[in-house]
mmCIF file of C-alpha atoms in Angstrom:
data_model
loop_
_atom_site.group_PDB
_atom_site.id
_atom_site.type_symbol
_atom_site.label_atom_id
_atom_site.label_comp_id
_atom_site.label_asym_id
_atom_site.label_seq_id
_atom_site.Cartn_x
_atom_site.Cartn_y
_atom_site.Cartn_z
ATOM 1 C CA UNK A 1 -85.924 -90.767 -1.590
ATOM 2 C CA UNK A 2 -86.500 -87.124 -2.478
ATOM 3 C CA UNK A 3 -85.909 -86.526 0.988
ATOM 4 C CA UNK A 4 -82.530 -88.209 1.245
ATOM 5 C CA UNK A 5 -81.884 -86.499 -2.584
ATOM 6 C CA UNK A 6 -82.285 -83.068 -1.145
ATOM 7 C CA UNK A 7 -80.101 -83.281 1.984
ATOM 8 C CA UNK A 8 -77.693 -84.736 -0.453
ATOM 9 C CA UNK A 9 -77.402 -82.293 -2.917
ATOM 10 C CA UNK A 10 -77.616 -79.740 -0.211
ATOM 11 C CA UNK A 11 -74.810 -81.361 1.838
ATOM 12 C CA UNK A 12 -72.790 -81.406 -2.172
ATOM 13 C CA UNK A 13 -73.487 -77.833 -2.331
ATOM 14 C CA UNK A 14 -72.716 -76.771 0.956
ATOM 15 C CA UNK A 15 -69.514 -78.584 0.768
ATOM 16 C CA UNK A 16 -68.500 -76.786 -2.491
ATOM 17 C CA UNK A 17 -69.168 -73.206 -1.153
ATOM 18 C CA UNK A 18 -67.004 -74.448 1.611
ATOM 19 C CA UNK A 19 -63.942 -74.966 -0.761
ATOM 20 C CA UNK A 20 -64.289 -71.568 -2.780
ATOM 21 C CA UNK A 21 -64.491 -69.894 0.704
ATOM 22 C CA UNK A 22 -61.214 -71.741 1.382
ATOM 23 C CA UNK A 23 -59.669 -70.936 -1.856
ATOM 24 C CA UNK A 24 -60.343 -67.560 -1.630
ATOM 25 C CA UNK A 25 -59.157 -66.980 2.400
ATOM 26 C CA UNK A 26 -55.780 -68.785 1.231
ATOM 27 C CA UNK A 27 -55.203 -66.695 -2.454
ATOM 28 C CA UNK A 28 -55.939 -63.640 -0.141
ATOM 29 C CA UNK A 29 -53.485 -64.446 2.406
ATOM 30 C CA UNK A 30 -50.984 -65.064 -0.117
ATOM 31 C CA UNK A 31 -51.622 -61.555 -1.454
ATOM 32 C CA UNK A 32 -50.987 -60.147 1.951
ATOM 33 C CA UNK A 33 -47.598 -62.149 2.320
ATOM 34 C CA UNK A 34 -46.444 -61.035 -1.509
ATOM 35 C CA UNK A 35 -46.914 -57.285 0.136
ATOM 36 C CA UNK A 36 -45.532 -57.933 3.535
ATOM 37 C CA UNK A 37 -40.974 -58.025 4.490
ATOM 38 C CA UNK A 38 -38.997 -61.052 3.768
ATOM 39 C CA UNK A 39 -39.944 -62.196 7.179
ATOM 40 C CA UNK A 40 -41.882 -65.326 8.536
ATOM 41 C CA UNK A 41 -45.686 -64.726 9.344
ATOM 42 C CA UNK A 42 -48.055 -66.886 11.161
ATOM 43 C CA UNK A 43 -51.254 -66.832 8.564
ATOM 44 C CA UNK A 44 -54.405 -68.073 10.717
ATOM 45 C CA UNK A 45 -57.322 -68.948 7.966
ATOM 46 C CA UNK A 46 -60.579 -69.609 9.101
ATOM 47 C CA UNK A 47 -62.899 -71.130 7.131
ATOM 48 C CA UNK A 48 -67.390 -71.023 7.930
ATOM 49 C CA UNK A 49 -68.865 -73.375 6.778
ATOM 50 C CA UNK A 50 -72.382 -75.032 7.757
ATOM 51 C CA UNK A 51 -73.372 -73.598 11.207
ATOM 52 C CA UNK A 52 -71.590 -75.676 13.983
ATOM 53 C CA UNK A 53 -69.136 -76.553 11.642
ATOM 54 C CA UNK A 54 -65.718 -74.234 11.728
ATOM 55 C CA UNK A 55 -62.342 -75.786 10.741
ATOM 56 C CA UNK A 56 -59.103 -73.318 11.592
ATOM 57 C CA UNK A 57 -55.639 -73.921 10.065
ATOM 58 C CA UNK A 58 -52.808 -71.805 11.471
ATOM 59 C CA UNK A 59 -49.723 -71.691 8.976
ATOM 60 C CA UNK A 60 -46.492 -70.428 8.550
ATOM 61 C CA UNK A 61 -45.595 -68.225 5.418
ATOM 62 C CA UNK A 62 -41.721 -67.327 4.939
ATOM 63 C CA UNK A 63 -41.834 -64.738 2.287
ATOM 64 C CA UNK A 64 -39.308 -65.355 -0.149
ATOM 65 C CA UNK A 65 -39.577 -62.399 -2.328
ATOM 66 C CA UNK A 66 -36.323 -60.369 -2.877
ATOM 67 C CA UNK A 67 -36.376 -56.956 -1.208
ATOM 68 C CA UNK A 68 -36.574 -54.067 -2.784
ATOM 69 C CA UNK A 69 -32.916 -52.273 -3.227
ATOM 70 C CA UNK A 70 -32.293 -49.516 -0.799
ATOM 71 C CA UNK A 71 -31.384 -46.161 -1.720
ATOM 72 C CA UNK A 72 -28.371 -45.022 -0.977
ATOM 73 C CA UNK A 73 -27.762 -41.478 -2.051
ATOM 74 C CA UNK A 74 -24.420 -40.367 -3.320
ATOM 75 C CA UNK A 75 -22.758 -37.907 -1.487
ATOM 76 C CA UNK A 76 -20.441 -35.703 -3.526
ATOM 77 C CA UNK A 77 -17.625 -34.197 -1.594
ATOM 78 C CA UNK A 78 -16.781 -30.048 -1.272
ATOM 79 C CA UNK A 79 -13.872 -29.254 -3.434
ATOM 80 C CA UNK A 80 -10.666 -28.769 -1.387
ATOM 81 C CA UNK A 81 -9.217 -25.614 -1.760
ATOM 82 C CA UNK A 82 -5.539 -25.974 -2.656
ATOM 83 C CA UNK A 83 -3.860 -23.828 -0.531
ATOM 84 C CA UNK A 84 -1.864 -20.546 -2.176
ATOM 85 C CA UNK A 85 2.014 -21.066 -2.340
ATOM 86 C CA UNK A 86 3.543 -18.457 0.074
ATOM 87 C CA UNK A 87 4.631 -15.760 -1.871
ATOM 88 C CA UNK A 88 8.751 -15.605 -2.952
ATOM 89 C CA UNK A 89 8.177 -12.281 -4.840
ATOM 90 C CA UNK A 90 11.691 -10.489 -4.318
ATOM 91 C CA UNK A 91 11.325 -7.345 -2.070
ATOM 92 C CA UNK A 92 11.399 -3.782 -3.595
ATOM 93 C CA UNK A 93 14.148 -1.580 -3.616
ATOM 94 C CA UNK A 94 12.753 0.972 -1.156
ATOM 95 C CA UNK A 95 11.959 -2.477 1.524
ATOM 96 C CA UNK A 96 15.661 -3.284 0.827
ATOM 97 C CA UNK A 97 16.743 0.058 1.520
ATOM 98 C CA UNK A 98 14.790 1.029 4.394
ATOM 99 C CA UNK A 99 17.259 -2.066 6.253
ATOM 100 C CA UNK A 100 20.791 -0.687 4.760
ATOM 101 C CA UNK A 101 21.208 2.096 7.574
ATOM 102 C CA UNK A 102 21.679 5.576 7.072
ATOM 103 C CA UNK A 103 23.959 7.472 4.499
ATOM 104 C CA UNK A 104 25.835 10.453 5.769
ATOM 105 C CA UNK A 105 26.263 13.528 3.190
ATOM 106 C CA UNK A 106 27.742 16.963 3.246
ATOM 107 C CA UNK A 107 24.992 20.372 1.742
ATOM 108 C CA UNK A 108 25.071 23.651 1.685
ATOM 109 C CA UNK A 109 21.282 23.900 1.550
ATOM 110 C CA UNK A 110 21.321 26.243 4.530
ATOM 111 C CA UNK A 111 24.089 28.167 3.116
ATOM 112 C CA UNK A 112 27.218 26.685 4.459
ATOM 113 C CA UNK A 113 28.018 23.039 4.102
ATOM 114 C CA UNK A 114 26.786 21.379 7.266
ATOM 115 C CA UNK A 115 26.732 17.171 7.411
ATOM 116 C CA UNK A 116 23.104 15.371 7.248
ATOM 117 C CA UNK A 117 22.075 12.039 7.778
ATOM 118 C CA UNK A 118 19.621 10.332 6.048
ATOM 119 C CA UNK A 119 18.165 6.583 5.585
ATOM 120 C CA UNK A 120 18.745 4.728 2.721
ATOM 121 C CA UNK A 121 15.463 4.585 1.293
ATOM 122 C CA UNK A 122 15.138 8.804 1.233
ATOM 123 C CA UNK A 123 13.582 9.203 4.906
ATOM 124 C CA UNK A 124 14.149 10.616 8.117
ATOM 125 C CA UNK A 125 16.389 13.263 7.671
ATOM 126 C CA UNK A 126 18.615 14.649 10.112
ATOM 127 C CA UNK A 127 21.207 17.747 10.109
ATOM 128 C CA UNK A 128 24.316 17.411 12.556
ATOM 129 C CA UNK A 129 26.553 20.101 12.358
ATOM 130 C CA UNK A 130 24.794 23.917 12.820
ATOM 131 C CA UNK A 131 28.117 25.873 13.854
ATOM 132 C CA UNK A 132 29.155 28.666 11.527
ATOM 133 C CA UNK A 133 31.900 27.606 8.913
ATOM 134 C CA UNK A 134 31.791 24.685 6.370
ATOM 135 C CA UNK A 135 31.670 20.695 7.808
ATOM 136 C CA UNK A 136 32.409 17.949 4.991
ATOM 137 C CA UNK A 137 33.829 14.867 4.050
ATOM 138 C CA UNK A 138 31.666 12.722 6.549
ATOM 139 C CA UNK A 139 33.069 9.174 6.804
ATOM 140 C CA UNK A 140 31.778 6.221 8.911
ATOM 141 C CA UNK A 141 33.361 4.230 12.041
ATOM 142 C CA UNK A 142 33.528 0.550 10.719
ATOM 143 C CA UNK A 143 30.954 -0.036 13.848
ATOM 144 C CA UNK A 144 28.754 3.120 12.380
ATOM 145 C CA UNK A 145 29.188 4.010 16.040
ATOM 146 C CA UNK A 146 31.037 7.571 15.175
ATOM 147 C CA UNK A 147 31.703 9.883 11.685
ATOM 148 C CA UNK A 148 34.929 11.634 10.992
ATOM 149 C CA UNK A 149 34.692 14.871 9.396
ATOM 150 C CA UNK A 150 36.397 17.989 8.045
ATOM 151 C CA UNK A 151 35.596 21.494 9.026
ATOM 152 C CA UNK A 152 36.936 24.900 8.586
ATOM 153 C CA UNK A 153 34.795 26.165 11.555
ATOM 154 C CA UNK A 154 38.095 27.439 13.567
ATOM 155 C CA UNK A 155 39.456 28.900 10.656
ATOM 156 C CA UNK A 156 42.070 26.261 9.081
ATOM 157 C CA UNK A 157 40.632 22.931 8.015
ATOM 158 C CA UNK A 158 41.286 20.403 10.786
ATOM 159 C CA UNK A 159 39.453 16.503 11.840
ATOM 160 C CA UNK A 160 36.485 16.367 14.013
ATOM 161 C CA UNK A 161 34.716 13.021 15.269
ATOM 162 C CA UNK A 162 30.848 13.032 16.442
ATOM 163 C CA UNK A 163 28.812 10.482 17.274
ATOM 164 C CA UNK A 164 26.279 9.110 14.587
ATOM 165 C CA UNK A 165 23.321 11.660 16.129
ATOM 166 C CA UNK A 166 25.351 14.394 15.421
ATOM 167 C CA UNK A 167 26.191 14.146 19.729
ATOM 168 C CA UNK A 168 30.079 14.978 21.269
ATOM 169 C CA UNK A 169 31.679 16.568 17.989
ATOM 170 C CA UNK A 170 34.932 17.000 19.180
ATOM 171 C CA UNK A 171 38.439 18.378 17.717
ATOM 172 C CA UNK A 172 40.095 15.710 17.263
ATOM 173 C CA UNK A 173 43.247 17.007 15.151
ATOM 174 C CA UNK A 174 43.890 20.945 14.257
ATOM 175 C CA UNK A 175 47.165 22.867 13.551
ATOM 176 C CA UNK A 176 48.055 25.518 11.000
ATOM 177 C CA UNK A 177 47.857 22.895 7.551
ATOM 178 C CA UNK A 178 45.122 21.846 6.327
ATOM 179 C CA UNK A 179 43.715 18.255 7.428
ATOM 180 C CA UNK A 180 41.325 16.670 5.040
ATOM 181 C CA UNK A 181 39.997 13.198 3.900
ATOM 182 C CA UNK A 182 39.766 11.572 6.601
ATOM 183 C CA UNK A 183 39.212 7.696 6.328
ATOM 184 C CA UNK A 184 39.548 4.888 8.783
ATOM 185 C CA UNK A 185 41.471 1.908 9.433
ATOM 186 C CA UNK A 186 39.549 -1.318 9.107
ATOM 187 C CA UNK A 187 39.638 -2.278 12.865
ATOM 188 C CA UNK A 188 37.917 1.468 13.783
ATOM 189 C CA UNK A 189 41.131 2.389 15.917
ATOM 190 C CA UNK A 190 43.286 4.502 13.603
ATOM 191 C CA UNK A 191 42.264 7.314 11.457
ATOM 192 C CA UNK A 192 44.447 8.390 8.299
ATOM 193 C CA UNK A 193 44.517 11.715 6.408
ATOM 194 C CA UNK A 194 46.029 14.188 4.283
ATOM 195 C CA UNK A 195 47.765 16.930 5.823
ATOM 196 C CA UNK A 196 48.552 19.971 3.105
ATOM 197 C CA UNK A 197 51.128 22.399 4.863
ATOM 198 C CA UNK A 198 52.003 25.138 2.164
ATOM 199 C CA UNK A 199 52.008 23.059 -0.739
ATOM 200 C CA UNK A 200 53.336 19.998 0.795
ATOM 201 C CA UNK A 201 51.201 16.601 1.130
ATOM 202 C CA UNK A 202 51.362 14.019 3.486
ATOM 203 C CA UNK A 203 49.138 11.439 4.735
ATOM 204 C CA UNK A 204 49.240 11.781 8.690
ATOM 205 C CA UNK A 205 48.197 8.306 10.978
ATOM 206 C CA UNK A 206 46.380 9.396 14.153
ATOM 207 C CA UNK A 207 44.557 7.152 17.184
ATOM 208 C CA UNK A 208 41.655 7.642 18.388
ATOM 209 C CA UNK A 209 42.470 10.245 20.808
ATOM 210 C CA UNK A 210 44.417 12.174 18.527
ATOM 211 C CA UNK A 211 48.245 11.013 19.009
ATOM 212 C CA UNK A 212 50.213 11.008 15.378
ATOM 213 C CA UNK A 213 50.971 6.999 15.116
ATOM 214 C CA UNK A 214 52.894 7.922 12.246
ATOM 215 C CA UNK A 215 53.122 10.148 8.607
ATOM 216 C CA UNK A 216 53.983 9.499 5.061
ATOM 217 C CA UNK A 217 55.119 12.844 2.975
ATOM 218 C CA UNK A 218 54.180 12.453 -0.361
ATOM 219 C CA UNK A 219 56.559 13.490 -3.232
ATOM 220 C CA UNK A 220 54.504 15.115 -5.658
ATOM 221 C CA UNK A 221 55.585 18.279 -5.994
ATOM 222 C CA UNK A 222 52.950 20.499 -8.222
ATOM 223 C CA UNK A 223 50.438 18.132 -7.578
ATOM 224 C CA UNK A 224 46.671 18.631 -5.259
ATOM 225 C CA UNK A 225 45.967 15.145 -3.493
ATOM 226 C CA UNK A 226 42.425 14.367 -3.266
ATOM 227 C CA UNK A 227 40.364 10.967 -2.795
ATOM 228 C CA UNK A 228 41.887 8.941 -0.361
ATOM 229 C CA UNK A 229 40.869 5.898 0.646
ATOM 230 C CA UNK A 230 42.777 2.606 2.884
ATOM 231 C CA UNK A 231 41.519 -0.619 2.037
ATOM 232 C CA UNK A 232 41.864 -4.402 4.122
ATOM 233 C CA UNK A 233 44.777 -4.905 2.111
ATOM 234 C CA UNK A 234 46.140 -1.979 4.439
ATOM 235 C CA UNK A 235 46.815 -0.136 0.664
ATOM 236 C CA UNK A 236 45.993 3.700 -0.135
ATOM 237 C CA UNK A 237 44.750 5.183 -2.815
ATOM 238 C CA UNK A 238 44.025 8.898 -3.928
ATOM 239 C CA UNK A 239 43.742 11.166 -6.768
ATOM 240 C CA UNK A 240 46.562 14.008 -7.580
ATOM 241 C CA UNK A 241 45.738 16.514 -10.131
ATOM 242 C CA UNK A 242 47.549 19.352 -11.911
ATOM 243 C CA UNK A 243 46.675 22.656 -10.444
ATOM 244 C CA UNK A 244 44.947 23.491 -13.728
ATOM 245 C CA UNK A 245 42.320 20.877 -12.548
ATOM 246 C CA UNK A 246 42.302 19.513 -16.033
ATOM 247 C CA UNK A 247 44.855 16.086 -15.718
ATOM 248 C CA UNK A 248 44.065 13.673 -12.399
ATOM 249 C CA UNK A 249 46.384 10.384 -12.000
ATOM 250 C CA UNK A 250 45.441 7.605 -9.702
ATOM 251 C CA UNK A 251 48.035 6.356 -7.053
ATOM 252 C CA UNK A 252 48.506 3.347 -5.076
ATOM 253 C CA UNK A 253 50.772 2.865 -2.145
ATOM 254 C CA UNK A 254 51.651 0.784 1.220
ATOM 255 C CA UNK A 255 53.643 2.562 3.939
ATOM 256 C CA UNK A 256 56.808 2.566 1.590
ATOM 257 C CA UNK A 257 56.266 1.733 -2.214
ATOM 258 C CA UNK A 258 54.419 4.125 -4.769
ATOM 259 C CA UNK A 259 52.724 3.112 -7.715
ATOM 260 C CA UNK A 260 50.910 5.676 -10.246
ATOM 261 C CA UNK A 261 48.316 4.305 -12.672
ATOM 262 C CA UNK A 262 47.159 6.947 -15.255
ATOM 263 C CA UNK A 263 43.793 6.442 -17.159
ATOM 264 C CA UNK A 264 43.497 7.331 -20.856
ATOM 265 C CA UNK A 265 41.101 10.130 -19.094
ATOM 266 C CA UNK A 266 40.677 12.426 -16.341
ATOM 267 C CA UNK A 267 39.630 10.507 -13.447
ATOM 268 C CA UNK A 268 38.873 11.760 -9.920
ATOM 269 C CA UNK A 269 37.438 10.580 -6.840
ATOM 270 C CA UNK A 270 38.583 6.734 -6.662
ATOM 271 C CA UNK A 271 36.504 4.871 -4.170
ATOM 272 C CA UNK A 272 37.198 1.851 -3.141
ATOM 273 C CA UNK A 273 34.982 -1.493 -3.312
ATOM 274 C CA UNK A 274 34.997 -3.192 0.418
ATOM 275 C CA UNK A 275 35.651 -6.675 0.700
ATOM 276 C CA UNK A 276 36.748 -6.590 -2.921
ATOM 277 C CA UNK A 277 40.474 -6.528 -3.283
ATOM 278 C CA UNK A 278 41.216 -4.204 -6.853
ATOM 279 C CA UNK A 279 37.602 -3.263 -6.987
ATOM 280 C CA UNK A 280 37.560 0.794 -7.697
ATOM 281 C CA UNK A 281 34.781 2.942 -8.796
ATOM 282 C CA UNK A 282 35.933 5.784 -10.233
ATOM 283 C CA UNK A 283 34.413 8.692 -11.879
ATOM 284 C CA UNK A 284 36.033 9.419 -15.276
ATOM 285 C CA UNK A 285 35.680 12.572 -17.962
ATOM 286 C CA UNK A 286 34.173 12.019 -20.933
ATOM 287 C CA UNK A 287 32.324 14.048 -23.517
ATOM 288 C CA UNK A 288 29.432 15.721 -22.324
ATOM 289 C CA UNK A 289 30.215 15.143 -18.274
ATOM 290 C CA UNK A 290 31.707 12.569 -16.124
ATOM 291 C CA UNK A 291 30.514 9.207 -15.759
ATOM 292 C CA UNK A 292 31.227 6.297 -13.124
ATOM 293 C CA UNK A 293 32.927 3.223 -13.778
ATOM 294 C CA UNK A 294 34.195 0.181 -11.994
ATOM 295 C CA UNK A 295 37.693 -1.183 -12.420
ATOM 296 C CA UNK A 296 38.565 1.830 -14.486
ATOM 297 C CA UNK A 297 41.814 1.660 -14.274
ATOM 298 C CA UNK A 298 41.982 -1.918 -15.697
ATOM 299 C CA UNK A 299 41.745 -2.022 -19.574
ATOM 300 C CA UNK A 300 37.969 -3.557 -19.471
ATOM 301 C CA UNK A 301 36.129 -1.676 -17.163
ATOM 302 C CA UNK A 302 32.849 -1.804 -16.593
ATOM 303 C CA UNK A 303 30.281 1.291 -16.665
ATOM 304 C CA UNK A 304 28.046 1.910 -13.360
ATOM 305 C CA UNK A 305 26.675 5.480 -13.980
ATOM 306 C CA UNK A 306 26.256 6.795 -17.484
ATOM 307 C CA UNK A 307 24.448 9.647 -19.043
ATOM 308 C CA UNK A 308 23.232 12.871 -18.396
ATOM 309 C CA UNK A 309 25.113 15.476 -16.334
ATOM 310 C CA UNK A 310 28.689 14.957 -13.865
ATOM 311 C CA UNK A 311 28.259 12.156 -12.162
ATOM 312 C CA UNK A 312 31.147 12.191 -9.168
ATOM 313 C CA UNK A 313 32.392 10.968 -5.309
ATOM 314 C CA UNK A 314 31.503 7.367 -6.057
ATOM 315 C CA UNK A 315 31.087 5.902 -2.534
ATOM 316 C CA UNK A 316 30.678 1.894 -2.391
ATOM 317 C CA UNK A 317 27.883 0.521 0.269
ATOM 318 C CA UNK A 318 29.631 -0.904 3.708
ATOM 319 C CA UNK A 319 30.951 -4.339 4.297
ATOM 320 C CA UNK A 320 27.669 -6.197 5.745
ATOM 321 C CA UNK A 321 26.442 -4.678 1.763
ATOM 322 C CA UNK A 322 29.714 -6.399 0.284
ATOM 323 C CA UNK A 323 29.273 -2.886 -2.175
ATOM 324 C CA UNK A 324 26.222 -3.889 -3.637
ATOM 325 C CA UNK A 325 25.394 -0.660 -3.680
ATOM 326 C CA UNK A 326 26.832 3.028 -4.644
ATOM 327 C CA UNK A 327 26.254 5.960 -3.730
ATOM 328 C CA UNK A 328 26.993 9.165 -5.644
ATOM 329 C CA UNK A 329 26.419 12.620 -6.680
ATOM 330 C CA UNK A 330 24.751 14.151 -10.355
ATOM 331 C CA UNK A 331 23.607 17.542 -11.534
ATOM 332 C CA UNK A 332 21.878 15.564 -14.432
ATOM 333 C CA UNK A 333 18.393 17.601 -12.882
ATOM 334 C CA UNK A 334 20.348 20.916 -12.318
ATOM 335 C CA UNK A 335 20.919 20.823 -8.910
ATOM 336 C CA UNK A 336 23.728 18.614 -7.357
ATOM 337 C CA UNK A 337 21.761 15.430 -5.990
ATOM 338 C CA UNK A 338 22.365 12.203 -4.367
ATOM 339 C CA UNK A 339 21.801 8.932 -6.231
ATOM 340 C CA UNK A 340 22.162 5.332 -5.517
ATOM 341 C CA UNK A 341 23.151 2.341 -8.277
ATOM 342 C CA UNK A 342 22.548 -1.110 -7.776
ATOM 343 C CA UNK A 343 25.736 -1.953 -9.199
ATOM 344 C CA UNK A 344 24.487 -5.607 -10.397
ATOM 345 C CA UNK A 345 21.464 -4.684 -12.417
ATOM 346 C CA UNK A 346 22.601 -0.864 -12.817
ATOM 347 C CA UNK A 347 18.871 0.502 -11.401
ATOM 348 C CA UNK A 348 19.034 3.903 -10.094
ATOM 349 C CA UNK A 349 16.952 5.648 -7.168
ATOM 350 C CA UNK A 350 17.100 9.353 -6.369
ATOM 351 C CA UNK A 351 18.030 9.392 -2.966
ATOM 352 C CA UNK A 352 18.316 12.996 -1.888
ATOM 353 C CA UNK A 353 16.737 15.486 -4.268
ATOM 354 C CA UNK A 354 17.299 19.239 -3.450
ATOM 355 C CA UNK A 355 14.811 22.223 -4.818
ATOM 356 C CA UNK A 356 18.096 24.640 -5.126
#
């Protein structure tokens, strides 16, 4: 009995260790699924018992435990750089000006008047004429292929034509009057000026080789014609003035009609306004000097130069220009200088400043 007592109780204990060995293999396989992936996992427990006596489960564990939330990191994105508008700045007067061409002058800084060329903006410039005797009144071809001048170099004044380099100056009209003014016709082929033959004016037509297409005497006895200029309307225009120099009267005239305008002042050197039928710039006296104005001869006209000095020979800007532009001459410094006027927002540039 104590016999069959003791291998009982030691068969109850033995089986009881044999259950807590159990317990504990499965709670520590749990543990190791709680820490594993959400993935299924064959657990093998093994369980030791008495010797002789081992008893093997194999089971499968899905672990059902939510995953941990990956990390995504936000990626902020560069700023764009929004690109810079191209720039609509208007250009300057001296980048407009460099692109108008060249303005052709008369100077006696050398001592006598010779012709220069020079570019709108102030550079590059050029002398043409270096014979002895005085060379003025420079006027462009329409083409600004050739210049018409004036010159007393053979002792009279007669018309010479050059081209624009100063190259092949050639007499192109010379007798015992005086020829001056010269201007051209709109097409380039005819040249008109004023012929002064002891006291008597006409305005003389020539080609371009020097034939007399035709004349016009002008009936103003007493009078000095000056100024003239031929517009698209195929109309002249020129300044007379009393030979005390004090009283000048505009005049306007086809081939065969006259018409004289007279300002309530002296007024000299009409220039015409291209591609602007009635558009004049004249320079008229006033107290202290003379000034320019446009449409002077109308009853409003409007001021281009004011101020300071004599401000005279008005000459408009060609036709690709549409006389945006004037050009003129001013002692306002002492000296007689060249000048340009932007004749829309009345901003003035020296052009051609001389040092005597």
């Amino acid at each position: 009995l104590r016999l069959s007592q003791s291998v009982g109780l030691q068969k109850s204990k033995t089986g009881e260790n044999m259950r807590k060995t159990i317990m504990l293999s499965i709670m520590f396989a749990l543990l190791l699924i709680a820490c594993s992936s959400n993935a299924k996992t064959d657990v093998t427990i093994t369980s030791t018992g008495m010797p002789g006596n081992t008893v093997t489960r194999t089971q499968t564990i899905t672990n059902t435990l939510e995953p941990e939330p990956s990390f995504t990191p936000t990626i902020t994105p560069e700023p764009t750089e929004t690109p810079k508008p191209t720039s609509t700045s208007t250009p300057s007067i001296p980048e407009i000006l460099a692109n108008m061409g060249r303005i052709a002058f008369a100077s006696d800084r050398e001592g006598w008047f010779d012709i220069y060329t020079i570019l709108a903006n102030g550079d590059s410039l050029e002398r043409l004429t270096t014979d002895t005797g005085n060379n003025k009144e420079p006027k462009w071809s329409p083409d600004g292929e050739r210049i018409a001048f004036s010159s007393d170099r053979y002792g009279s004044w007669d018309i010479f034509v050059m081209n624009a380099d100063g190259s092949g100056q050639e007499l192109l009209i010379g007798t015992s009057a005086n020829e001056t003014n010269p201007v051209w016709s709109e097409d380039g082929e005819q040249l008109a000026y004023i012929s002064e033959d002891r006291g008597k004016f006409a305005i003389i037509f020539i080609d371009s080789a020097g034939n007399i297409a035709d004349d016009i005497e002008l009936d103003v006895e007493g009078y000095e014609v000056c100024c003239l200029t031929w517009d698209t309307e195929g109309l002249f225009h020129f300044s007379v003035r009393l030979g005390d120099g004090l009283t000048l009267i505009l005049w306007a005239m086809n081939r065969d009609e006259f018409e004289m305008v007279e300002p309530k002042n002296e007024a000299c050197c009409l220039s015409w306004q291209p591609g602007y039928t009635g558009g004049y710039a004249v320079s008229i006296g006033v107290p202290g000097g003379w000034q320019i104005f446009q449409d002077a001869i109308l009853d409003d006209p409007k001021p281009l130069v004011t101020g300071l000095g004599n401000n005279l020979n008005p000459t408009w800007s060609p036709w690709h220009n549409r006389g945006q532009w004037l050009a003129y001459t001013t002692d306002r410094d002492g000296n007689t200088d060249i000048y340009l006027v932007e004749v829309n927002t009345l901003e003035i540039t020296p052009l051609v400043v001389c040092q005597s």
